[in-house]
Amino acid sequence: MVSLIEQIDKMTSQNVLVSDATKSEINMAIAVAVSNSALFTTAAQKPPVGPGGFITISRKKLLQNLEISGAARLNTWVDSMKASSPTHIKSTPSLCQDQSSWILHHPSALEMFEQITKASKGKQIVMFLDYDGTLSPIVEDPDRAFMSDAMRATVRKLARYFPTAIVSGRCRDKVYSFVRLAELYYAGSHGMDIKGPSKGSKYKNGAHQAVLFQPASEFVPMIDEVYKALLEKTKSTPGAKVEHNKFCVSVHFRCVDEKRWSELALQVRSVLKDYPKLRLTQGRKVLEIRPTIKWDKGKALEFLLESLGFANCTDVFPVYIGDDRTDEDAFKVLRERGQGFGILVSKIPKDTNASYSLQEPSEVMDFLQRLVRWKRLSLRRQFRVRRRFEEMATSLAN
Ligand SMILES: O=P(O)(O)OC[C@H]1O[C@H](O[C@H]2O[C@H](CO)[C@@H](O)[C@H](O)[C@H]2O)[C@H](O)[C@@H](O)[C@@H]1O
């Protein structure tokens, strides 16, 4: 049986209300809960300390405080939903200033193209591309986030010159159905479902072809269950959409009236309270429910580099392009490794570990096309130089 202390400890991190308890159990529990200070928001609200060092508080007061704490946490969720969905950004002078200082720190990857290619000299560029908001524009219906044919052709050419991986929050099959390029690596479900190319790639050896890594496979039944519960719970909120991403679930609020965001947050929270092994992260107008395992897009990037044989190499130059909070894990890994760099796709200033920026998918396509042209030219140049040497060698020999 779960003890009250465990219940309250759980509750302070998960917003669960305790239903019944004896006074001494409550005193004990409060001692624990107060020590992790999630229950009482200000000193004035703290209850008196009783004999034996315990803090005494009536059951009614405890329940009130728990409700306050739950409401505060819910507000934090809703604030965070708003913060990650900047629909209210207007072009005020101060924001314009922010924008220009942000651009100074995260210059356009297109404008910095020459510096970027110079930095990659003598190294193998490896490309990591997020899908939604990076290769395809953000649209209201997640099932219709199609990639343009021009973008597909660009990525196809890119993969001829550089090992290329798609790293997405979506389930791998779904993102594959949008991209439809068999020569790429795919890391779906925020990196929890990794598969190597099914079609020949000149970079892989036999071992790479077999790459298949699913660190959260034991969570599949739980994710199925949570998906069904979320579907049922959120059906009363118009516009809410629940998406099954195999090892994680997305709850979309792009089409939910902002006035109902807290209601939706409450519904999601009421389901999640029963699943301590799941955690919540946020993307663009989406709540992402995923296993608590220490695995994310950053870990997927490291895993893929290792699979490609670049684990401890200094001559690799990974480039990760993404638009989302979940891409920050990969940007951070690159910063920490001091290799390559991250490019954030955003029109507005955001706190990021990326080094450069691009405004939207059309700029991503320009950047990728320039990379392809640059590589083609440098290969041609290398070829011409080699041929000249060979001709000189032949004429000297004669
Ligand atoms: O890692 P990503 O490839 O960027 O996937 C993150 C989520 O992308 C999708 O949602 C986002 O794009 C939708 C279509 O443009 C948009 O309607 C939604 O508001 C965005 O959050 C996808 O549907 C999610 O499952 C992914 O987790």
PDB file of N, CA and C in Angstrom, residues 189-258:
ATOM      1  N   SER A 189       9.695   9.935 -32.463  1.00  0.00           N
ATOM      2  CA  SER A 189       9.313   9.984 -31.034  1.00  0.00           C
ATOM      3  C   SER A 189      10.382  10.682 -30.179  1.00  0.00           C
ATOM      4  N   HIS A 190      10.802  11.833 -30.603  1.00  0.00           N
ATOM      5  CA  HIS A 190      11.834  12.611 -29.897  1.00  0.00           C
ATOM      6  C   HIS A 190      13.132  11.825 -29.720  1.00  0.00           C
ATOM      7  N   GLY A 191      13.455  11.016 -30.714  1.00  0.00           N
ATOM      8  CA  GLY A 191      14.729  10.289 -30.680  1.00  0.00           C
ATOM      9  C   GLY A 191      14.613   8.910 -30.065  1.00  0.00           C
ATOM     10  N   MET A 192      13.394   8.516 -29.630  1.00  0.00           N
ATOM     11  CA  MET A 192      13.260   7.209 -28.959  1.00  0.00           C
ATOM     12  C   MET A 192      13.033   6.063 -29.951  1.00  0.00           C
ATOM     13  N   ASP A 193      13.089   6.367 -31.232  1.00  0.00           N
ATOM     14  CA  ASP A 193      12.874   5.331 -32.243  1.00  0.00           C
ATOM     15  C   ASP A 193      13.786   5.633 -33.446  1.00  0.00           C
ATOM     16  N   ILE A 194      14.950   4.993 -33.437  1.00  0.00           N
ATOM     17  CA  ILE A 194      15.978   5.337 -34.431  1.00  0.00           C
ATOM     18  C   ILE A 194      16.159   4.211 -35.443  1.00  0.00           C
ATOM     19  N   LYS A 195      16.191   4.579 -36.708  1.00  0.00           N
ATOM     20  CA  LYS A 195      16.404   3.553 -37.738  1.00  0.00           C
ATOM     21  C   LYS A 195      17.324   4.094 -38.826  1.00  0.00           C
ATOM     22  N   GLY A 196      18.226   3.236 -39.269  1.00  0.00           N
ATOM     23  CA  GLY A 196      19.159   3.609 -40.331  1.00  0.00           C
ATOM     24  C   GLY A 196      18.497   3.525 -41.692  1.00  0.00           C
ATOM     25  N   PRO A 197      19.202   3.975 -42.728  1.00  0.00           N
ATOM     26  CA  PRO A 197      18.625   3.998 -44.073  1.00  0.00           C
ATOM     27  C   PRO A 197      18.237   2.610 -44.562  1.00  0.00           C
ATOM     28  N   SER A 198      17.084   2.530 -45.240  1.00  0.00           N
ATOM     29  CA  SER A 198      16.694   1.237 -45.791  1.00  0.00           C
ATOM     30  C   SER A 198      17.223   1.117 -47.220  1.00  0.00           C
ATOM     31  N   LYS A 199      17.661   2.278 -47.774  1.00  0.00           N
ATOM     32  CA  LYS A 199      18.175   2.276 -49.142  1.00  0.00           C
ATOM     33  C   LYS A 199      19.665   2.590 -49.058  1.00  0.00           C
ATOM     34  N   GLY A 200      20.424   2.076 -50.013  1.00  0.00           N
ATOM     35  CA  GLY A 200      21.877   2.261 -49.984  1.00  0.00           C
ATOM     36  C   GLY A 200      22.320   3.678 -49.698  1.00  0.00           C
ATOM     37  N   SER A 201      23.265   3.833 -48.778  1.00  0.00           N
ATOM     38  CA  SER A 201      23.858   5.140 -48.542  1.00  0.00           C
ATOM     39  C   SER A 201      25.356   4.923 -48.549  1.00  0.00           C
ATOM     40  N   LYS A 202      26.079   5.816 -49.235  1.00  0.00           N
ATOM     41  CA  LYS A 202      27.509   5.534 -49.360  1.00  0.00           C
ATOM     42  C   LYS A 202      28.261   5.725 -48.050  1.00  0.00           C
ATOM     43  N   TYR A 203      27.577   6.285 -47.030  1.00  0.00           N
ATOM     44  CA  TYR A 203      28.277   6.522 -45.771  1.00  0.00           C
ATOM     45  C   TYR A 203      28.221   5.337 -44.828  1.00  0.00           C
ATOM     46  N   LYS A 204      27.197   4.519 -45.009  1.00  0.00           N
ATOM     47  CA  LYS A 204      27.047   3.451 -44.021  1.00  0.00           C
ATOM     48  C   LYS A 204      27.838   2.223 -44.451  1.00  0.00           C
ATOM     49  N   ASN A 205      28.273   1.474 -43.435  1.00  0.00           N
ATOM     50  CA  ASN A 205      28.806   0.158 -43.754  1.00  0.00           C
ATOM     51  C   ASN A 205      27.695  -0.819 -43.385  1.00  0.00           C
ATOM     52  N   GLY A 206      27.958  -2.097 -43.514  1.00  0.00           N
ATOM     53  CA  GLY A 206      26.914  -3.077 -43.240  1.00  0.00           C
ATOM     54  C   GLY A 206      26.241  -2.886 -41.896  1.00  0.00           C
ATOM     55  N   ALA A 207      27.056  -2.555 -40.861  1.00  0.00           N
ATOM     56  CA  ALA A 207      26.518  -2.445 -39.508  1.00  0.00           C
ATOM     57  C   ALA A 207      25.501  -1.306 -39.406  1.00  0.00           C
ATOM     58  N   HIS A 208      25.781  -0.222 -40.079  1.00  0.00           N
ATOM     59  CA  HIS A 208      24.890   0.922 -39.950  1.00  0.00           C
ATOM     60  C   HIS A 208      23.517   0.660 -40.541  1.00  0.00           C
ATOM     61  N   GLN A 209      23.511  -0.165 -41.595  1.00  0.00           N
ATOM     62  CA  GLN A 209      22.254  -0.442 -42.257  1.00  0.00           C
ATOM     63  C   GLN A 209      21.256  -1.049 -41.270  1.00  0.00           C
ATOM     64  N   ALA A 210      21.791  -1.784 -40.302  1.00  0.00           N
ATOM     65  CA  ALA A 210      20.907  -2.494 -39.382  1.00  0.00           C
ATOM     66  C   ALA A 210      20.495  -1.648 -38.172  1.00  0.00           C
ATOM     67  N   VAL A 211      20.908  -0.380 -38.140  1.00  0.00           N
ATOM     68  CA  VAL A 211      20.621   0.417 -36.948  1.00  0.00           C
ATOM     69  C   VAL A 211      19.131   0.442 -36.639  1.00  0.00           C
ATOM     70  N   LEU A 212      18.803   0.024 -35.446  1.00  0.00           N
ATOM     71  CA  LEU A 212      17.433   0.159 -34.962  1.00  0.00           C
ATOM     72  C   LEU A 212      17.552   0.254 -33.459  1.00  0.00           C
ATOM     73  N   PHE A 213      17.147   1.372 -32.896  1.00  0.00           N
ATOM     74  CA  PHE A 213      17.310   1.564 -31.462  1.00  0.00           C
ATOM     75  C   PHE A 213      16.040   2.166 -30.877  1.00  0.00           C
ATOM     76  N   GLN A 214      15.481   1.448 -29.890  1.00  0.00           N
ATOM     77  CA  GLN A 214      14.226   1.905 -29.284  1.00  0.00           C
ATOM     78  C   GLN A 214      14.336   1.831 -27.762  1.00  0.00           C
ATOM     79  N   PRO A 215      14.953   2.848 -27.142  1.00  0.00           N
ATOM     80  CA  PRO A 215      15.219   2.760 -25.703  1.00  0.00           C
ATOM     81  C   PRO A 215      13.973   2.790 -24.821  1.00  0.00           C
ATOM     82  N   ALA A 216      12.789   3.092 -25.390  1.00  0.00           N
ATOM     83  CA  ALA A 216      11.603   3.193 -24.528  1.00  0.00           C
ATOM     84  C   ALA A 216      10.561   2.131 -24.881  1.00  0.00           C
ATOM     85  N   SER A 217      11.019   1.005 -25.439  1.00  0.00           N
ATOM     86  CA  SER A 217      10.021   0.039 -25.929  1.00  0.00           C
ATOM     87  C   SER A 217       9.110  -0.497 -24.818  1.00  0.00           C
ATOM     88  N   GLU A 218       9.641  -0.561 -23.585  1.00  0.00           N
ATOM     89  CA  GLU A 218       8.790  -1.082 -22.497  1.00  0.00           C
ATOM     90  C   GLU A 218       7.612  -0.151 -22.185  1.00  0.00           C
ATOM     91  N   PHE A 219       7.671   1.094 -22.689  1.00  0.00           N
ATOM     92  CA  PHE A 219       6.608   2.055 -22.387  1.00  0.00           C
ATOM     93  C   PHE A 219       5.421   1.986 -23.360  1.00  0.00           C
ATOM     94  N   VAL A 220       5.555   1.165 -24.405  1.00  0.00           N
ATOM     95  CA  VAL A 220       4.505   1.163 -25.433  1.00  0.00           C
ATOM     96  C   VAL A 220       3.100   0.905 -24.847  1.00  0.00           C
ATOM     97  N   PRO A 221       2.909  -0.138 -23.991  1.00  0.00           N
ATOM     98  CA  PRO A 221       1.555  -0.357 -23.461  1.00  0.00           C
ATOM     99  C   PRO A 221       1.060   0.844 -22.640  1.00  0.00           C
ATOM    100  N   MET A 222       1.962   1.451 -21.861  1.00  0.00           N
ATOM    101  CA  MET A 222       1.565   2.590 -21.037  1.00  0.00           C
ATOM    102  C   MET A 222       1.162   3.786 -21.918  1.00  0.00           C
ATOM    103  N   ILE A 223       1.933   3.991 -22.971  1.00  0.00           N
ATOM    104  CA  ILE A 223       1.643   5.111 -23.879  1.00  0.00           C
ATOM    105  C   ILE A 223       0.280   4.882 -24.570  1.00  0.00           C
ATOM    106  N   ASP A 224       0.012   3.618 -24.944  1.00  0.00           N
ATOM    107  CA  ASP A 224      -1.296   3.304 -25.548  1.00  0.00           C
ATOM    108  C   ASP A 224      -2.429   3.660 -24.598  1.00  0.00           C
ATOM    109  N   GLU A 225      -2.216   3.281 -23.334  1.00  0.00           N
ATOM    110  CA  GLU A 225      -3.241   3.502 -22.313  1.00  0.00           C
ATOM    111  C   GLU A 225      -3.478   5.005 -22.101  1.00  0.00           C
ATOM    112  N   VAL A 226      -2.375   5.738 -21.982  1.00  0.00           N
ATOM    113  CA  VAL A 226      -2.472   7.180 -21.738  1.00  0.00           C
ATOM    114  C   VAL A 226      -3.115   7.876 -22.948  1.00  0.00           C
ATOM    115  N   TYR A 227      -2.771   7.410 -24.125  1.00  0.00           N
ATOM    116  CA  TYR A 227      -3.354   7.997 -25.337  1.00  0.00           C
ATOM    117  C   TYR A 227      -4.880   7.877 -25.277  1.00  0.00           C
ATOM    118  N   LYS A 228      -5.350   6.668 -24.934  1.00  0.00           N
ATOM    119  CA  LYS A 228      -6.806   6.452 -24.888  1.00  0.00           C
ATOM    120  C   LYS A 228      -7.448   7.322 -23.804  1.00  0.00           C
ATOM    121  N   ALA A 229      -6.769   7.390 -22.636  1.00  0.00           N
ATOM    122  CA  ALA A 229      -7.318   8.183 -21.527  1.00  0.00           C
ATOM    123  C   ALA A 229      -7.366   9.667 -21.915  1.00  0.00           C
ATOM    124  N   LEU A 230      -6.329  10.140 -22.582  1.00  0.00           N
ATOM    125  CA  LEU A 230      -6.288  11.557 -22.968  1.00  0.00           C
ATOM    126  C   LEU A 230      -7.347  11.869 -24.029  1.00  0.00           C
ATOM    127  N   LEU A 231      -7.534  10.912 -24.926  1.00  0.00           N
ATOM    128  CA  LEU A 231      -8.544  11.074 -25.976  1.00  0.00           C
ATOM    129  C   LEU A 231      -9.924  11.271 -25.333  1.00  0.00           C
ATOM    130  N   GLU A 232     -10.190  10.400 -24.355  1.00  0.00           N
ATOM    131  CA  GLU A 232     -11.491  10.426 -23.687  1.00  0.00           C
ATOM    132  C   GLU A 232     -11.645  11.720 -22.876  1.00  0.00           C
ATOM    133  N   LYS A 233     -10.593  12.038 -22.101  1.00  0.00           N
ATOM    134  CA  LYS A 233     -10.661  13.171 -21.170  1.00  0.00           C
ATOM    135  C   LYS A 233     -10.782  14.509 -21.897  1.00  0.00           C
ATOM    136  N   THR A 234     -10.121  14.639 -23.052  1.00  0.00           N
ATOM    137  CA  THR A 234     -10.059  15.959 -23.701  1.00  0.00           C
ATOM    138  C   THR A 234     -11.151  16.143 -24.765  1.00  0.00           C
ATOM    139  N   LYS A 235     -12.018  15.144 -24.907  1.00  0.00           N
ATOM    140  CA  LYS A 235     -12.988  15.246 -26.024  1.00  0.00           C
ATOM    141  C   LYS A 235     -13.998  16.376 -25.810  1.00  0.00           C
ATOM    142  N   SER A 236     -14.119  16.813 -24.542  1.00  0.00           N
ATOM    143  CA  SER A 236     -15.061  17.912 -24.277  1.00  0.00           C
ATOM    144  C   SER A 236     -14.436  19.277 -24.576  1.00  0.00           C
ATOM    145  N   THR A 237     -13.142  19.315 -24.888  1.00  0.00           N
ATOM    146  CA  THR A 237     -12.506  20.608 -25.179  1.00  0.00           C
ATOM    147  C   THR A 237     -12.423  20.795 -26.691  1.00  0.00           C
ATOM    148  N   PRO A 238     -13.237  21.709 -27.220  1.00  0.00           N
ATOM    149  CA  PRO A 238     -13.229  21.875 -28.682  1.00  0.00           C
ATOM    150  C   PRO A 238     -11.844  22.262 -29.199  1.00  0.00           C
ATOM    151  N   GLY A 239     -11.433  21.601 -30.264  1.00  0.00           N
ATOM    152  CA  GLY A 239     -10.147  21.934 -30.913  1.00  0.00           C
ATOM    153  C   GLY A 239      -8.977  21.122 -30.410  1.00  0.00           C
ATOM    154  N   ALA A 240      -9.113  20.486 -29.237  1.00  0.00           N
ATOM    155  CA  ALA A 240      -7.979  19.692 -28.707  1.00  0.00           C
ATOM    156  C   ALA A 240      -7.777  18.470 -29.595  1.00  0.00           C
ATOM    157  N   LYS A 241      -6.512  18.140 -29.817  1.00  0.00           N
ATOM    158  CA  LYS A 241      -6.236  16.964 -30.660  1.00  0.00           C
ATOM    159  C   LYS A 241      -5.142  16.137 -29.995  1.00  0.00           C
ATOM    160  N   VAL A 242      -5.401  14.854 -29.855  1.00  0.00           N
ATOM    161  CA  VAL A 242      -4.414  13.979 -29.241  1.00  0.00           C
ATOM    162  C   VAL A 242      -3.784  13.135 -30.348  1.00  0.00           C
ATOM    163  N   GLU A 243      -2.444  13.113 -30.367  1.00  0.00           N
ATOM    164  CA  GLU A 243      -1.744  12.384 -31.441  1.00  0.00           C
ATOM    165  C   GLU A 243      -0.868  11.288 -30.830  1.00  0.00           C
ATOM    166  N   HIS A 244      -1.020  10.081 -31.340  1.00  0.00           N
ATOM    167  CA  HIS A 244      -0.249   8.949 -30.828  1.00  0.00           C
ATOM    168  C   HIS A 244       1.082   8.902 -31.575  1.00  0.00           C
ATOM    169  N   ASN A 245       2.170   9.091 -30.856  1.00  0.00           N
ATOM    170  CA  ASN A 245       3.479   9.084 -31.512  1.00  0.00           C
ATOM    171  C   ASN A 245       4.313   7.862 -31.123  1.00  0.00           C
ATOM    172  N   LYS A 246       3.641   6.776 -30.871  1.00  0.00           N
ATOM    173  CA  LYS A 246       4.220   5.463 -30.529  1.00  0.00           C
ATOM    174  C   LYS A 246       4.903   5.425 -29.161  1.00  0.00           C
ATOM    175  N   PHE A 247       5.978   6.182 -28.946  1.00  0.00           N
ATOM    176  CA  PHE A 247       6.645   6.158 -27.634  1.00  0.00           C
ATOM    177  C   PHE A 247       6.320   7.416 -26.830  1.00  0.00           C
ATOM    178  N   CYS A 248       5.486   8.269 -27.385  1.00  0.00           N
ATOM    179  CA  CYS A 248       5.055   9.483 -26.682  1.00  0.00           C
ATOM    180  C   CYS A 248       3.719   9.933 -27.279  1.00  0.00           C
ATOM    181  N   VAL A 249       3.101  10.899 -26.598  1.00  0.00           N
ATOM    182  CA  VAL A 249       1.797  11.383 -27.064  1.00  0.00           C
ATOM    183  C   VAL A 249       1.837  12.907 -27.117  1.00  0.00           C
ATOM    184  N   SER A 250       1.200  13.470 -28.142  1.00  0.00           N
ATOM    185  CA  SER A 250       1.107  14.930 -28.227  1.00  0.00           C
ATOM    186  C   SER A 250      -0.336  15.354 -27.981  1.00  0.00           C
ATOM    187  N   VAL A 251      -0.503  16.400 -27.157  1.00  0.00           N
ATOM    188  CA  VAL A 251      -1.838  16.988 -27.016  1.00  0.00           C
ATOM    189  C   VAL A 251      -1.751  18.400 -27.600  1.00  0.00           C
ATOM    190  N   HIS A 252      -2.397  18.582 -28.733  1.00  0.00           N
ATOM    191  CA  HIS A 252      -2.314  19.864 -29.446  1.00  0.00           C
ATOM    192  C   HIS A 252      -3.346  20.853 -28.920  1.00  0.00           C
ATOM    193  N   PHE A 253      -2.913  22.105 -28.742  1.00  0.00           N
ATOM    194  CA  PHE A 253      -3.904  23.132 -28.372  1.00  0.00           C
ATOM    195  C   PHE A 253      -3.906  24.317 -29.341  1.00  0.00           C
ATOM    196  N   ARG A 254      -3.327  24.131 -30.515  1.00  0.00           N
ATOM    197  CA  ARG A 254      -3.307  25.198 -31.538  1.00  0.00           C
ATOM    198  C   ARG A 254      -4.723  25.659 -31.884  1.00  0.00           C
ATOM    199  N   CYS A 255      -5.674  24.725 -31.914  1.00  0.00           N
ATOM    200  CA  CYS A 255      -7.036  25.093 -32.315  1.00  0.00           C
ATOM    201  C   CYS A 255      -7.980  25.211 -31.115  1.00  0.00           C
ATOM    202  N   VAL A 256      -7.403  25.293 -29.912  1.00  0.00           N
ATOM    203  CA  VAL A 256      -8.233  25.443 -28.710  1.00  0.00           C
ATOM    204  C   VAL A 256      -8.260  26.932 -28.343  1.00  0.00           C
ATOM    205  N   ASP A 257      -9.437  27.446 -28.054  1.00  0.00           N
ATOM    206  CA  ASP A 257      -9.560  28.841 -27.638  1.00  0.00           C
ATOM    207  C   ASP A 257      -8.703  29.059 -26.386  1.00  0.00           C
ATOM    208  N   GLU A 258      -7.943  30.145 -26.386  1.00  0.00           N
ATOM    209  CA  GLU A 258      -7.011  30.379 -25.266  1.00  0.00           C
ATOM    210  C   GLU A 258      -7.721  30.356 -23.906  1.00  0.00           C
TER     211      GLU A 258
END
